[in-house]
mmCIF file with all atom_site columns, C-alpha atoms in Angstrom:
data_model
loop_
_atom_site.group_PDB
_atom_site.id
_atom_site.type_symbol
_atom_site.label_atom_id
_atom_site.label_alt_id
_atom_site.label_comp_id
_atom_site.label_asym_id
_atom_site.label_entity_id
_atom_site.label_seq_id
_atom_site.pdbx_PDB_ins_code
_atom_site.Cartn_x
_atom_site.Cartn_y
_atom_site.Cartn_z
_atom_site.occupancy
_atom_site.B_iso_or_equiv
_atom_site.pdbx_formal_charge
_atom_site.auth_seq_id
_atom_site.auth_comp_id
_atom_site.auth_asym_id
_atom_site.auth_atom_id
_atom_site.pdbx_PDB_model_num
ATOM 1   C CA . SER A 1 1   ? -9.629  9.648   8.856   1.00 45.00 ? 1   SER A CA 1
ATOM 2   C CA . GLN A 1 2   ? -9.852  9.018   5.122   1.00 50.00 ? 2   GLN A CA 1
ATOM 3   C CA . GLN A 1 3   ? -9.057  5.378   5.617   1.00 63.00 ? 3   GLN A CA 1
ATOM 4   C CA . GLY A 1 4   ? -11.508 2.736   4.555   1.00 74.00 ? 4   GLY A CA 1
ATOM 5   C CA . GLU A 1 5   ? -12.675 -0.020  6.822   1.00 83.00 ? 5   GLU A CA 1
ATOM 6   C CA . GLU A 1 6   ? -12.353 -3.687  6.114   1.00 87.00 ? 6   GLU A CA 1
ATOM 7   C CA . ASP A 1 7   ? -14.102 -6.578  7.726   1.00 88.00 ? 7   ASP A CA 1
ATOM 8   C CA . PRO A 1 8   ? -13.555 -8.983  9.087   1.00 93.00 ? 8   PRO A CA 1
ATOM 9   C CA . GLN A 1 9   ? -10.269 -7.921  10.671  1.00 92.00 ? 9   GLN A CA 1
ATOM 10  C CA . ALA A 1 10  ? -9.228  -11.566 10.708  1.00 95.00 ? 10  ALA A CA 1
ATOM 11  C CA . LEU A 1 11  ? -10.521 -14.671 8.993   1.00 96.00 ? 11  LEU A CA 1
ATOM 12  C CA . SER A 1 12  ? -9.523  -18.315 9.467   1.00 97.00 ? 12  SER A CA 1
ATOM 13  C CA . ILE A 1 13  ? -10.665 -21.004 7.054   1.00 97.00 ? 13  ILE A CA 1
ATOM 14  C CA . GLN A 1 14  ? -9.723  -24.463 5.832   1.00 97.00 ? 14  GLN A CA 1
ATOM 15  C CA . GLU A 1 15  ? -8.106  -25.110 2.462   1.00 97.00 ? 15  GLU A CA 1
ATOM 16  C CA . GLY A 1 16  ? -10.708 -25.459 -0.247  1.00 97.00 ? 16  GLY A CA 1
ATOM 17  C CA . GLU A 1 17  ? -13.171 -23.080 1.386   1.00 97.00 ? 17  GLU A CA 1
ATOM 18  C CA . ASN A 1 18  ? -14.007 -19.678 -0.007  1.00 97.00 ? 18  ASN A CA 1
ATOM 19  C CA . ALA A 1 19  ? -12.885 -16.470 1.704   1.00 97.00 ? 19  ALA A CA 1
ATOM 20  C CA . THR A 1 20  ? -14.836 -13.231 1.480   1.00 97.00 ? 20  THR A CA 1
ATOM 21  C CA . MET A 1 21  ? -13.479 -9.881  2.609   1.00 96.00 ? 21  MET A CA 1
ATOM 22  C CA . ASN A 1 22  ? -15.375 -6.608  2.600   1.00 96.00 ? 22  ASN A CA 1
ATOM 23  C CA . CYS A 1 23  ? -14.223 -3.032  2.229   1.00 95.00 ? 23  CYS A CA 1
ATOM 24  C CA . SER A 1 24  ? -16.117 0.173   2.849   1.00 95.00 ? 24  SER A CA 1
ATOM 25  C CA . TYR A 1 25  ? -14.871 3.622   1.917   1.00 92.00 ? 25  TYR A CA 1
ATOM 26  C CA . LYS A 1 26  ? -15.938 7.206   2.463   1.00 90.00 ? 26  LYS A CA 1
ATOM 27  C CA . THR A 1 27  ? -15.494 9.324   -0.663  1.00 87.00 ? 27  THR A CA 1
ATOM 28  C CA . SER A 1 28  ? -16.430 8.976   -4.307  1.00 89.00 ? 28  SER A CA 1
ATOM 29  C CA . ILE A 1 29  ? -13.798 7.051   -6.204  1.00 90.00 ? 29  ILE A CA 1
ATOM 30  C CA . ASN A 1 30  ? -12.270 6.586   -9.634  1.00 90.00 ? 30  ASN A CA 1
ATOM 31  C CA . ASN A 1 31  ? -11.239 3.025   -8.914  1.00 92.00 ? 31  ASN A CA 1
ATOM 32  C CA . LEU A 1 32  ? -10.727 0.520   -6.130  1.00 94.00 ? 32  LEU A CA 1
ATOM 33  C CA . GLN A 1 33  ? -7.830  -1.887  -5.928  1.00 94.00 ? 33  GLN A CA 1
ATOM 34  C CA . TRP A 1 34  ? -7.014  -4.929  -3.833  1.00 96.00 ? 34  TRP A CA 1
ATOM 35  C CA . TYR A 1 35  ? -3.522  -5.704  -2.640  1.00 95.00 ? 35  TYR A CA 1
ATOM 36  C CA . ARG A 1 36  ? -2.019  -8.625  -0.796  1.00 96.00 ? 36  ARG A CA 1
ATOM 37  C CA . GLN A 1 37  ? 0.765   -8.474  1.771   1.00 95.00 ? 37  GLN A CA 1
ATOM 38  C CA . ASN A 1 38  ? 2.674   -11.410 3.135   1.00 92.00 ? 38  ASN A CA 1
ATOM 39  C CA . SER A 1 39  ? 3.817   -10.994 6.724   1.00 85.00 ? 39  SER A CA 1
ATOM 40  C CA . GLY A 1 40  ? 5.675   -7.675  6.999   1.00 74.00 ? 40  GLY A CA 1
ATOM 41  C CA . ARG A 1 41  ? 6.631   -7.583  3.328   1.00 82.00 ? 41  ARG A CA 1
ATOM 42  C CA . GLY A 1 42  ? 5.714   -5.368  0.415   1.00 86.00 ? 42  GLY A CA 1
ATOM 43  C CA . LEU A 1 43  ? 2.285   -5.302  -1.171  1.00 92.00 ? 43  LEU A CA 1
ATOM 44  C CA . VAL A 1 44  ? 1.337   -7.068  -4.367  1.00 94.00 ? 44  VAL A CA 1
ATOM 45  C CA . HIS A 1 45  ? -1.360  -5.666  -6.642  1.00 93.00 ? 45  HIS A CA 1
ATOM 46  C CA . LEU A 1 46  ? -4.146  -8.196  -7.205  1.00 96.00 ? 46  LEU A CA 1
ATOM 47  C CA . ILE A 1 47  ? -6.960  -6.562  -9.104  1.00 95.00 ? 47  ILE A CA 1
ATOM 48  C CA . LEU A 1 48  ? -8.469  -3.192  -9.989  1.00 94.00 ? 48  LEU A CA 1
ATOM 49  C CA . ILE A 1 49  ? -12.125 -2.374  -10.504 1.00 95.00 ? 49  ILE A CA 1
ATOM 50  C CA . ARG A 1 50  ? -13.258 0.947   -11.943 1.00 93.00 ? 50  ARG A CA 1
ATOM 51  C CA . SER A 1 51  ? -16.158 2.952   -10.573 1.00 93.00 ? 51  SER A CA 1
ATOM 52  C CA . ASN A 1 52  ? -18.318 2.117   -13.600 1.00 94.00 ? 52  ASN A CA 1
ATOM 53  C CA . GLU A 1 53  ? -17.773 -1.629  -13.172 1.00 96.00 ? 53  GLU A CA 1
ATOM 54  C CA . ARG A 1 54  ? -19.766 -3.861  -10.858 1.00 97.00 ? 54  ARG A CA 1
ATOM 55  C CA . GLU A 1 55  ? -17.842 -7.115  -10.958 1.00 97.00 ? 55  GLU A CA 1
ATOM 56  C CA . LYS A 1 56  ? -14.473 -8.351  -12.093 1.00 97.00 ? 56  LYS A CA 1
ATOM 57  C CA . HIS A 1 57  ? -12.741 -11.728 -12.133 1.00 96.00 ? 57  HIS A CA 1
ATOM 58  C CA . SER A 1 58  ? -9.104  -12.752 -12.157 1.00 95.00 ? 58  SER A CA 1
ATOM 59  C CA . GLY A 1 59  ? -8.327  -16.423 -11.704 1.00 97.00 ? 59  GLY A CA 1
ATOM 60  C CA . ARG A 1 60  ? -9.703  -17.456 -8.317  1.00 97.00 ? 60  ARG A CA 1
ATOM 61  C CA . LEU A 1 61  ? -10.450 -13.832 -7.396  1.00 97.00 ? 61  LEU A CA 1
ATOM 62  C CA . ARG A 1 62  ? -13.806 -12.154 -7.776  1.00 98.00 ? 62  ARG A CA 1
ATOM 63  C CA . VAL A 1 63  ? -14.298 -8.510  -6.881  1.00 98.00 ? 63  VAL A CA 1
ATOM 64  C CA . THR A 1 64  ? -17.580 -6.651  -6.661  1.00 98.00 ? 64  THR A CA 1
ATOM 65  C CA . LEU A 1 65  ? -18.163 -2.942  -6.283  1.00 97.00 ? 65  LEU A CA 1
ATOM 66  C CA . ASP A 1 66  ? -21.292 -1.144  -5.102  1.00 97.00 ? 66  ASP A CA 1
ATOM 67  C CA . THR A 1 67  ? -20.710 2.581   -5.420  1.00 95.00 ? 67  THR A CA 1
ATOM 68  C CA . SER A 1 68  ? -24.128 3.423   -3.959  1.00 95.00 ? 68  SER A CA 1
ATOM 69  C CA . LYS A 1 69  ? -23.106 1.695   -0.731  1.00 95.00 ? 69  LYS A CA 1
ATOM 70  C CA . LYS A 1 70  ? -19.446 2.686   -1.066  1.00 95.00 ? 70  LYS A CA 1
ATOM 71  C CA . SER A 1 71  ? -18.397 -0.899  -0.577  1.00 96.00 ? 71  SER A CA 1
ATOM 72  C CA . SER A 1 72  ? -16.484 -3.675  -2.272  1.00 97.00 ? 72  SER A CA 1
ATOM 73  C CA . SER A 1 73  ? -15.899 -7.336  -1.627  1.00 97.00 ? 73  SER A CA 1
ATOM 74  C CA . LEU A 1 74  ? -13.087 -9.687  -2.536  1.00 98.00 ? 74  LEU A CA 1
ATOM 75  C CA . LEU A 1 75  ? -13.880 -13.378 -2.878  1.00 98.00 ? 75  LEU A CA 1
ATOM 76  C CA . ILE A 1 76  ? -11.091 -15.951 -3.055  1.00 98.00 ? 76  ILE A CA 1
ATOM 77  C CA . THR A 1 77  ? -12.453 -19.293 -4.176  1.00 97.00 ? 77  THR A CA 1
ATOM 78  C CA . ALA A 1 78  ? -10.983 -22.697 -3.361  1.00 97.00 ? 78  ALA A CA 1
ATOM 79  C CA . SER A 1 79  ? -8.458  -21.172 -0.982  1.00 97.00 ? 79  SER A CA 1
ATOM 80  C CA . ARG A 1 80  ? -4.978  -22.584 -0.501  1.00 97.00 ? 80  ARG A CA 1
ATOM 81  C CA . ALA A 1 81  ? -2.546  -22.387 2.401   1.00 96.00 ? 81  ALA A CA 1
ATOM 82  C CA . ALA A 1 82  ? -0.422  -20.106 0.205   1.00 95.00 ? 82  ALA A CA 1
ATOM 83  C CA . ASP A 1 83  ? -3.266  -17.544 0.241   1.00 97.00 ? 83  ASP A CA 1
ATOM 84  C CA . THR A 1 84  ? -2.454  -16.833 3.895   1.00 97.00 ? 84  THR A CA 1
ATOM 85  C CA . ALA A 1 85  ? -1.684  -13.112 3.967   1.00 97.00 ? 85  ALA A CA 1
ATOM 86  C CA . SER A 1 86  ? -3.210  -9.720  4.738   1.00 96.00 ? 86  SER A CA 1
ATOM 87  C CA . TYR A 1 87  ? -5.477  -8.232  2.119   1.00 96.00 ? 87  TYR A CA 1
ATOM 88  C CA . PHE A 1 88  ? -6.003  -4.506  1.684   1.00 95.00 ? 88  PHE A CA 1
ATOM 89  C CA . CYS A 1 89  ? -8.376  -2.490  -0.400  1.00 95.00 ? 89  CYS A CA 1
ATOM 90  C CA . ALA A 1 90  ? -7.186  0.864   -1.695  1.00 94.00 ? 90  ALA A CA 1
ATOM 91  C CA . THR A 1 91  ? -9.169  3.620   -3.330  1.00 92.00 ? 91  THR A CA 1
ATOM 92  C CA . LYS A 1 92  ? -8.212  6.348   -5.723  1.00 88.00 ? 92  LYS A CA 1
ATOM 93  C CA . SER A 1 93  ? -10.511 9.322   -6.139  1.00 81.00 ? 93  SER A CA 1
ATOM 94  C CA . ASP A 1 94  ? -10.973 11.564  -9.155  1.00 72.00 ? 94  ASP A CA 1
ATOM 95  C CA . ASN A 1 95  ? -9.325  14.609  -7.627  1.00 72.00 ? 95  ASN A CA 1
ATOM 96  C CA . THR A 1 96  ? -6.159  13.013  -6.269  1.00 72.00 ? 96  THR A CA 1
ATOM 97  C CA . ASP A 1 97  ? -3.731  10.324  -7.299  1.00 73.00 ? 97  ASP A CA 1
ATOM 98  C CA . LYS A 1 98  ? -3.179  9.254   -3.720  1.00 82.00 ? 98  LYS A CA 1
ATOM 99  C CA . LEU A 1 99  ? -4.043  5.685   -2.842  1.00 87.00 ? 99  LEU A CA 1
ATOM 100 C CA . ILE A 1 100 ? -6.029  5.465   0.389   1.00 89.00 ? 100 ILE A CA 1
ATOM 101 C CA . PHE A 1 101 ? -5.713  2.061   1.995   1.00 92.00 ? 101 PHE A CA 1
ATOM 102 C CA . GLY A 1 102 ? -8.191  0.223   4.156   1.00 91.00 ? 102 GLY A CA 1
ATOM 103 C CA . THR A 1 103 ? -7.365  -1.342  7.485   1.00 90.00 ? 103 THR A CA 1
ATOM 104 C CA . GLY A 1 104 ? -6.827  -4.825  6.037   1.00 93.00 ? 104 GLY A CA 1
ATOM 105 C CA . THR A 1 105 ? -8.078  -8.346  6.639   1.00 95.00 ? 105 THR A CA 1
ATOM 106 C CA . ARG A 1 106 ? -5.704  -11.018 7.935   1.00 95.00 ? 106 ARG A CA 1
ATOM 107 C CA . LEU A 1 107 ? -6.530  -14.300 6.229   1.00 97.00 ? 107 LEU A CA 1
ATOM 108 C CA . GLN A 1 108 ? -5.267  -17.611 7.616   1.00 97.00 ? 108 GLN A CA 1
ATOM 109 C CA . VAL A 1 109 ? -5.842  -20.710 5.521   1.00 97.00 ? 109 VAL A CA 1
ATOM 110 C CA . PHE A 1 110 ? -5.212  -23.983 7.316   1.00 96.00 ? 110 PHE A CA 1
ATOM 111 C CA . PRO A 1 111 ? -4.101  -27.029 5.320   1.00 92.00 ? 111 PRO A CA 1
ATOM 112 C CA . LYS B 2 1   ? 13.276  -6.985  -14.739 1.00 67.00 ? 1   LYS B CA 1
ATOM 113 C CA . ALA B 2 2   ? 14.394  -6.316  -11.173 1.00 81.00 ? 2   ALA B CA 1
ATOM 114 C CA . GLY B 2 3   ? 11.736  -5.236  -8.715  1.00 93.00 ? 3   GLY B CA 1
ATOM 115 C CA . VAL B 2 4   ? 11.663  -2.254  -6.408  1.00 96.00 ? 4   VAL B CA 1
ATOM 116 C CA . THR B 2 5   ? 14.569  -2.340  -3.995  1.00 97.00 ? 5   THR B CA 1
ATOM 117 C CA . GLN B 2 6   ? 14.786  -0.606  -0.655  1.00 97.00 ? 6   GLN B CA 1
ATOM 118 C CA . THR B 2 7   ? 17.788  -0.124  1.551   1.00 97.00 ? 7   THR B CA 1
ATOM 119 C CA . PRO B 2 8   ? 18.438  -0.734  4.302   1.00 97.00 ? 8   PRO B CA 1
ATOM 120 C CA . ARG B 2 9   ? 15.940  -3.481  5.112   1.00 96.00 ? 9   ARG B CA 1
ATOM 121 C CA . TYR B 2 10  ? 16.237  -3.007  8.861   1.00 96.00 ? 10  TYR B CA 1
ATOM 122 C CA . LEU B 2 11  ? 17.333  -0.024  10.888  1.00 96.00 ? 11  LEU B CA 1
ATOM 123 C CA . ILE B 2 12  ? 17.525  0.759   14.589  1.00 98.00 ? 12  ILE B CA 1
ATOM 124 C CA . LYS B 2 13  ? 17.847  4.365   15.712  1.00 97.00 ? 13  LYS B CA 1
ATOM 125 C CA . THR B 2 14  ? 17.391  6.288   18.934  1.00 97.00 ? 14  THR B CA 1
ATOM 126 C CA . ARG B 2 15  ? 15.091  9.207   19.609  1.00 97.00 ? 15  ARG B CA 1
ATOM 127 C CA . GLY B 2 16  ? 16.341  12.498  18.263  1.00 97.00 ? 16  GLY B CA 1
ATOM 128 C CA . GLN B 2 17  ? 18.456  10.967  15.508  1.00 98.00 ? 17  GLN B CA 1
ATOM 129 C CA . GLN B 2 18  ? 17.691  11.286  11.845  1.00 98.00 ? 18  GLN B CA 1
ATOM 130 C CA . VAL B 2 19  ? 17.441  8.598   9.213   1.00 98.00 ? 19  VAL B CA 1
ATOM 131 C CA . THR B 2 20  ? 17.579  8.344   5.433   1.00 98.00 ? 20  THR B CA 1
ATOM 132 C CA . LEU B 2 21  ? 15.890  5.526   3.550   1.00 98.00 ? 21  LEU B CA 1
ATOM 133 C CA . SER B 2 22  ? 16.520  4.731   -0.088  1.00 98.00 ? 22  SER B CA 1
ATOM 134 C CA . CYS B 2 23  ? 14.324  3.339   -2.835  1.00 98.00 ? 23  CYS B CA 1
ATOM 135 C CA . SER B 2 24  ? 15.281  2.257   -6.337  1.00 98.00 ? 24  SER B CA 1
ATOM 136 C CA . PRO B 2 25  ? 12.251  1.903   -8.609  1.00 97.00 ? 25  PRO B CA 1
ATOM 137 C CA . ILE B 2 26  ? 11.757  -0.642  -11.349 1.00 96.00 ? 26  ILE B CA 1
ATOM 138 C CA . SER B 2 27  ? 13.773  0.306   -14.425 1.00 95.00 ? 27  SER B CA 1
ATOM 139 C CA . GLY B 2 28  ? 11.727  2.679   -16.558 1.00 93.00 ? 28  GLY B CA 1
ATOM 140 C CA . HIS B 2 29  ? 9.420   3.709   -13.721 1.00 94.00 ? 29  HIS B CA 1
ATOM 141 C CA . ARG B 2 30  ? 9.500   7.409   -13.032 1.00 94.00 ? 30  ARG B CA 1
ATOM 142 C CA . SER B 2 31  ? 7.022   7.745   -10.178 1.00 93.00 ? 31  SER B CA 1
ATOM 143 C CA . VAL B 2 32  ? 7.901   6.812   -6.613  1.00 95.00 ? 32  VAL B CA 1
ATOM 144 C CA . SER B 2 33  ? 5.511   6.880   -3.660  1.00 95.00 ? 33  SER B CA 1
ATOM 145 C CA . TRP B 2 34  ? 6.261   6.341   0.011   1.00 96.00 ? 34  TRP B CA 1
ATOM 146 C CA . TYR B 2 35  ? 3.975   4.852   2.653   1.00 95.00 ? 35  TYR B CA 1
ATOM 147 C CA . GLN B 2 36  ? 4.250   4.319   6.381   1.00 96.00 ? 36  GLN B CA 1
ATOM 148 C CA . GLN B 2 37  ? 2.717   1.180   7.869   1.00 95.00 ? 37  GLN B CA 1
ATOM 149 C CA . THR B 2 38  ? 2.093   0.797   11.604  1.00 93.00 ? 38  THR B CA 1
ATOM 150 C CA . PRO B 2 39  ? -0.194  -1.558  13.536  1.00 88.00 ? 39  PRO B CA 1
ATOM 151 C CA . GLY B 2 40  ? -2.161  1.376   14.921  1.00 85.00 ? 40  GLY B CA 1
ATOM 152 C CA . GLN B 2 41  ? -2.551  3.626   11.879  1.00 87.00 ? 41  GLN B CA 1
ATOM 153 C CA . GLY B 2 42  ? -2.280  1.100   9.085   1.00 89.00 ? 42  GLY B CA 1
ATOM 154 C CA . LEU B 2 43  ? -0.926  2.128   5.685   1.00 92.00 ? 43  LEU B CA 1
ATOM 155 C CA . GLN B 2 44  ? -0.610  5.866   5.284   1.00 93.00 ? 44  GLN B CA 1
ATOM 156 C CA . PHE B 2 45  ? 0.543   7.802   2.252   1.00 93.00 ? 45  PHE B CA 1
ATOM 157 C CA . LEU B 2 46  ? 3.602   9.979   2.806   1.00 95.00 ? 46  LEU B CA 1
ATOM 158 C CA . PHE B 2 47  ? 4.428   11.512  -0.576  1.00 92.00 ? 47  PHE B CA 1
ATOM 159 C CA . GLU B 2 48  ? 4.819   10.888  -4.281  1.00 93.00 ? 48  GLU B CA 1
ATOM 160 C CA . TYR B 2 49  ? 7.605   12.035  -6.568  1.00 94.00 ? 49  TYR B CA 1
ATOM 161 C CA . PHE B 2 50  ? 7.646   12.206  -10.339 1.00 93.00 ? 50  PHE B CA 1
ATOM 162 C CA . SER B 2 51  ? 10.427  13.676  -12.458 1.00 92.00 ? 51  SER B CA 1
ATOM 163 C CA . GLU B 2 52  ? 12.205  14.927  -9.335  1.00 94.00 ? 52  GLU B CA 1
ATOM 164 C CA . THR B 2 53  ? 9.127   16.894  -8.214  1.00 94.00 ? 53  THR B CA 1
ATOM 165 C CA . GLN B 2 54  ? 6.834   16.176  -5.294  1.00 93.00 ? 54  GLN B CA 1
ATOM 166 C CA . ARG B 2 55  ? 3.326   15.694  -6.713  1.00 89.00 ? 55  ARG B CA 1
ATOM 167 C CA . ASN B 2 56  ? 1.365   14.720  -3.649  1.00 88.00 ? 56  ASN B CA 1
ATOM 168 C CA . LYS B 2 57  ? 1.906   14.864  0.062   1.00 90.00 ? 57  LYS B CA 1
ATOM 169 C CA . GLY B 2 58  ? 0.157   13.130  2.941   1.00 91.00 ? 58  GLY B CA 1
ATOM 170 C CA . ASN B 2 59  ? -0.604  14.483  6.386   1.00 91.00 ? 59  ASN B CA 1
ATOM 171 C CA . PHE B 2 60  ? 2.766   14.077  8.025   1.00 95.00 ? 60  PHE B CA 1
ATOM 172 C CA . PRO B 2 61  ? 4.834   16.660  9.915   1.00 96.00 ? 61  PRO B CA 1
ATOM 173 C CA . GLY B 2 62  ? 7.688   18.501  8.253   1.00 95.00 ? 62  GLY B CA 1
ATOM 174 C CA . ARG B 2 63  ? 10.170  16.125  9.891   1.00 97.00 ? 63  ARG B CA 1
ATOM 175 C CA . PHE B 2 64  ? 9.328   13.780  7.031   1.00 98.00 ? 64  PHE B CA 1
ATOM 176 C CA . SER B 2 65  ? 10.852  14.827  3.744   1.00 97.00 ? 65  SER B CA 1
ATOM 177 C CA . GLY B 2 66  ? 11.897  13.250  0.523   1.00 97.00 ? 66  GLY B CA 1
ATOM 178 C CA . ARG B 2 67  ? 13.515  13.799  -2.797  1.00 97.00 ? 67  ARG B CA 1
ATOM 179 C CA . GLN B 2 68  ? 13.949  12.122  -6.145  1.00 97.00 ? 68  GLN B CA 1
ATOM 180 C CA . PHE B 2 69  ? 17.020  12.045  -8.294  1.00 97.00 ? 69  PHE B CA 1
ATOM 181 C CA . SER B 2 70  ? 17.350  12.262  -12.060 1.00 96.00 ? 70  SER B CA 1
ATOM 182 C CA . ASN B 2 71  ? 17.658  8.478   -12.288 1.00 95.00 ? 71  ASN B CA 1
ATOM 183 C CA . SER B 2 72  ? 14.267  8.196   -10.470 1.00 96.00 ? 72  SER B CA 1
ATOM 184 C CA . ARG B 2 73  ? 15.813  6.809   -7.303  1.00 97.00 ? 73  ARG B CA 1
ATOM 185 C CA . SER B 2 74  ? 14.226  8.329   -4.235  1.00 98.00 ? 74  SER B CA 1
ATOM 186 C CA . GLU B 2 75  ? 15.198  8.954   -0.648  1.00 98.00 ? 75  GLU B CA 1
ATOM 187 C CA . MET B 2 76  ? 13.103  9.856   2.326   1.00 98.00 ? 76  MET B CA 1
ATOM 188 C CA . ASN B 2 77  ? 14.448  11.472  5.443   1.00 98.00 ? 77  ASN B CA 1
ATOM 189 C CA . VAL B 2 78  ? 13.014  11.608  8.920   1.00 98.00 ? 78  VAL B CA 1
ATOM 190 C CA . SER B 2 79  ? 14.617  14.061  11.312  1.00 96.00 ? 79  SER B CA 1
ATOM 191 C CA . THR B 2 80  ? 14.382  14.216  15.097  1.00 97.00 ? 80  THR B CA 1
ATOM 192 C CA . LEU B 2 81  ? 13.050  10.687  15.343  1.00 97.00 ? 81  LEU B CA 1
ATOM 193 C CA . GLU B 2 82  ? 10.259  9.889   17.777  1.00 97.00 ? 82  GLU B CA 1
ATOM 194 C CA . LEU B 2 83  ? 9.235   6.522   19.178  1.00 97.00 ? 83  LEU B CA 1
ATOM 195 C CA . GLY B 2 84  ? 6.069   6.707   17.111  1.00 96.00 ? 84  GLY B CA 1
ATOM 196 C CA . ASP B 2 85  ? 8.092   6.765   13.898  1.00 97.00 ? 85  ASP B CA 1
ATOM 197 C CA . SER B 2 86  ? 8.816   3.066   14.355  1.00 97.00 ? 86  SER B CA 1
ATOM 198 C CA . ALA B 2 87  ? 7.179   1.492   11.331  1.00 97.00 ? 87  ALA B CA 1
ATOM 199 C CA . LEU B 2 88  ? 7.573   -0.355  8.086   1.00 96.00 ? 88  LEU B CA 1
ATOM 200 C CA . TYR B 2 89  ? 8.309   2.200   5.371   1.00 97.00 ? 89  TYR B CA 1
ATOM 201 C CA . LEU B 2 90  ? 7.209   1.046   1.956   1.00 96.00 ? 90  LEU B CA 1
ATOM 202 C CA . CYS B 2 91  ? 8.196   2.467   -1.370  1.00 96.00 ? 91  CYS B CA 1
ATOM 203 C CA . ALA B 2 92  ? 6.177   1.889   -4.525  1.00 95.00 ? 92  ALA B CA 1
ATOM 204 C CA . SER B 2 93  ? 6.960   2.717   -8.122  1.00 94.00 ? 93  SER B CA 1
ATOM 205 C CA . SER B 2 94  ? 4.887   3.116   -11.231 1.00 91.00 ? 94  SER B CA 1
ATOM 206 C CA . ARG B 2 95  ? 5.716   3.945   -14.795 1.00 89.00 ? 95  ARG B CA 1
ATOM 207 C CA . LEU B 2 96  ? 3.965   7.293   -14.822 1.00 82.00 ? 96  LEU B CA 1
ATOM 208 C CA . ALA B 2 97  ? 2.537   9.633   -12.216 1.00 81.00 ? 97  ALA B CA 1
ATOM 209 C CA . GLY B 2 98  ? -0.917  8.595   -11.134 1.00 77.00 ? 98  GLY B CA 1
ATOM 210 C CA . ASP B 2 99  ? -0.684  5.123   -12.665 1.00 77.00 ? 99  ASP B CA 1
ATOM 211 C CA . ASN B 2 100 ? -3.209  2.807   -11.110 1.00 78.00 ? 100 ASN B CA 1
ATOM 212 C CA . GLU B 2 101 ? -0.953  -0.151  -10.437 1.00 85.00 ? 101 GLU B CA 1
ATOM 213 C CA . GLN B 2 102 ? 1.904   0.412   -8.064  1.00 89.00 ? 102 GLN B CA 1
ATOM 214 C CA . PHE B 2 103 ? 4.740   -2.017  -7.506  1.00 92.00 ? 103 PHE B CA 1
ATOM 215 C CA . PHE B 2 104 ? 5.928   -2.191  -3.931  1.00 94.00 ? 104 PHE B CA 1
ATOM 216 C CA . GLY B 2 105 ? 9.336   -2.862  -2.500  1.00 95.00 ? 105 GLY B CA 1
ATOM 217 C CA . PRO B 2 106 ? 9.905   -5.116  0.525   1.00 95.00 ? 106 PRO B CA 1
ATOM 218 C CA . GLY B 2 107 ? 10.066  -2.168  2.897   1.00 95.00 ? 107 GLY B CA 1
ATOM 219 C CA . THR B 2 108 ? 12.474  -0.832  5.489   1.00 97.00 ? 108 THR B CA 1
ATOM 220 C CA . ARG B 2 109 ? 11.684  -1.773  9.075   1.00 96.00 ? 109 ARG B CA 1
ATOM 221 C CA . LEU B 2 110 ? 12.633  1.196   11.268  1.00 98.00 ? 110 LEU B CA 1
ATOM 222 C CA . THR B 2 111 ? 12.775  0.783   15.022  1.00 97.00 ? 111 THR B CA 1
ATOM 223 C CA . VAL B 2 112 ? 13.229  3.873   17.176  1.00 97.00 ? 112 VAL B CA 1
ATOM 224 C CA . LEU B 2 113 ? 14.421  3.228   20.734  1.00 96.00 ? 113 LEU B CA 1
#
């Protein structure tokens, strides 16, 4: 399967804590993106990091990319109950425009 | 600007039937991609259309087909439905083919009995 792996599969934390999700992928990439999905709904694009970047920030989100290990992490700081959702990484390689999604992490933030 | 819309939102069919799902992209977006999401297989790419032409195709049987109209609206069709086709079908649009950011619709939940 081309699909990337994410861990943990599920994560439960209290409001105010930080949440870290990891993504590993198999092929060389052009960029890696993170998406969020609220229960059974469409996905929302959060952030994109290019293969020549190592870290990127957007609000409370911090993404890192290690192309030598073919892995990325998404950190959500000071989490809120509204952050409860599934988070997916998706990769795009140089030779195809297809987005390959990871297996997702289900995040539950308790108030 | 209105988002991506998908119709119908929910659909129940029986094995052997066929189904057509519709997707209207964001105004001005010319690329439409389709994905299938199931608990077992996760999110899988079906196909992408741009300017009424299929640009990319995932690893799905020929029972899955699609098309795009001149106004960029897209339809996907699944013939001879199987139980395993039960899934959330998501459509995503982007301004141009291969754009990095895709905008997703709410999905069509298909249940095959």
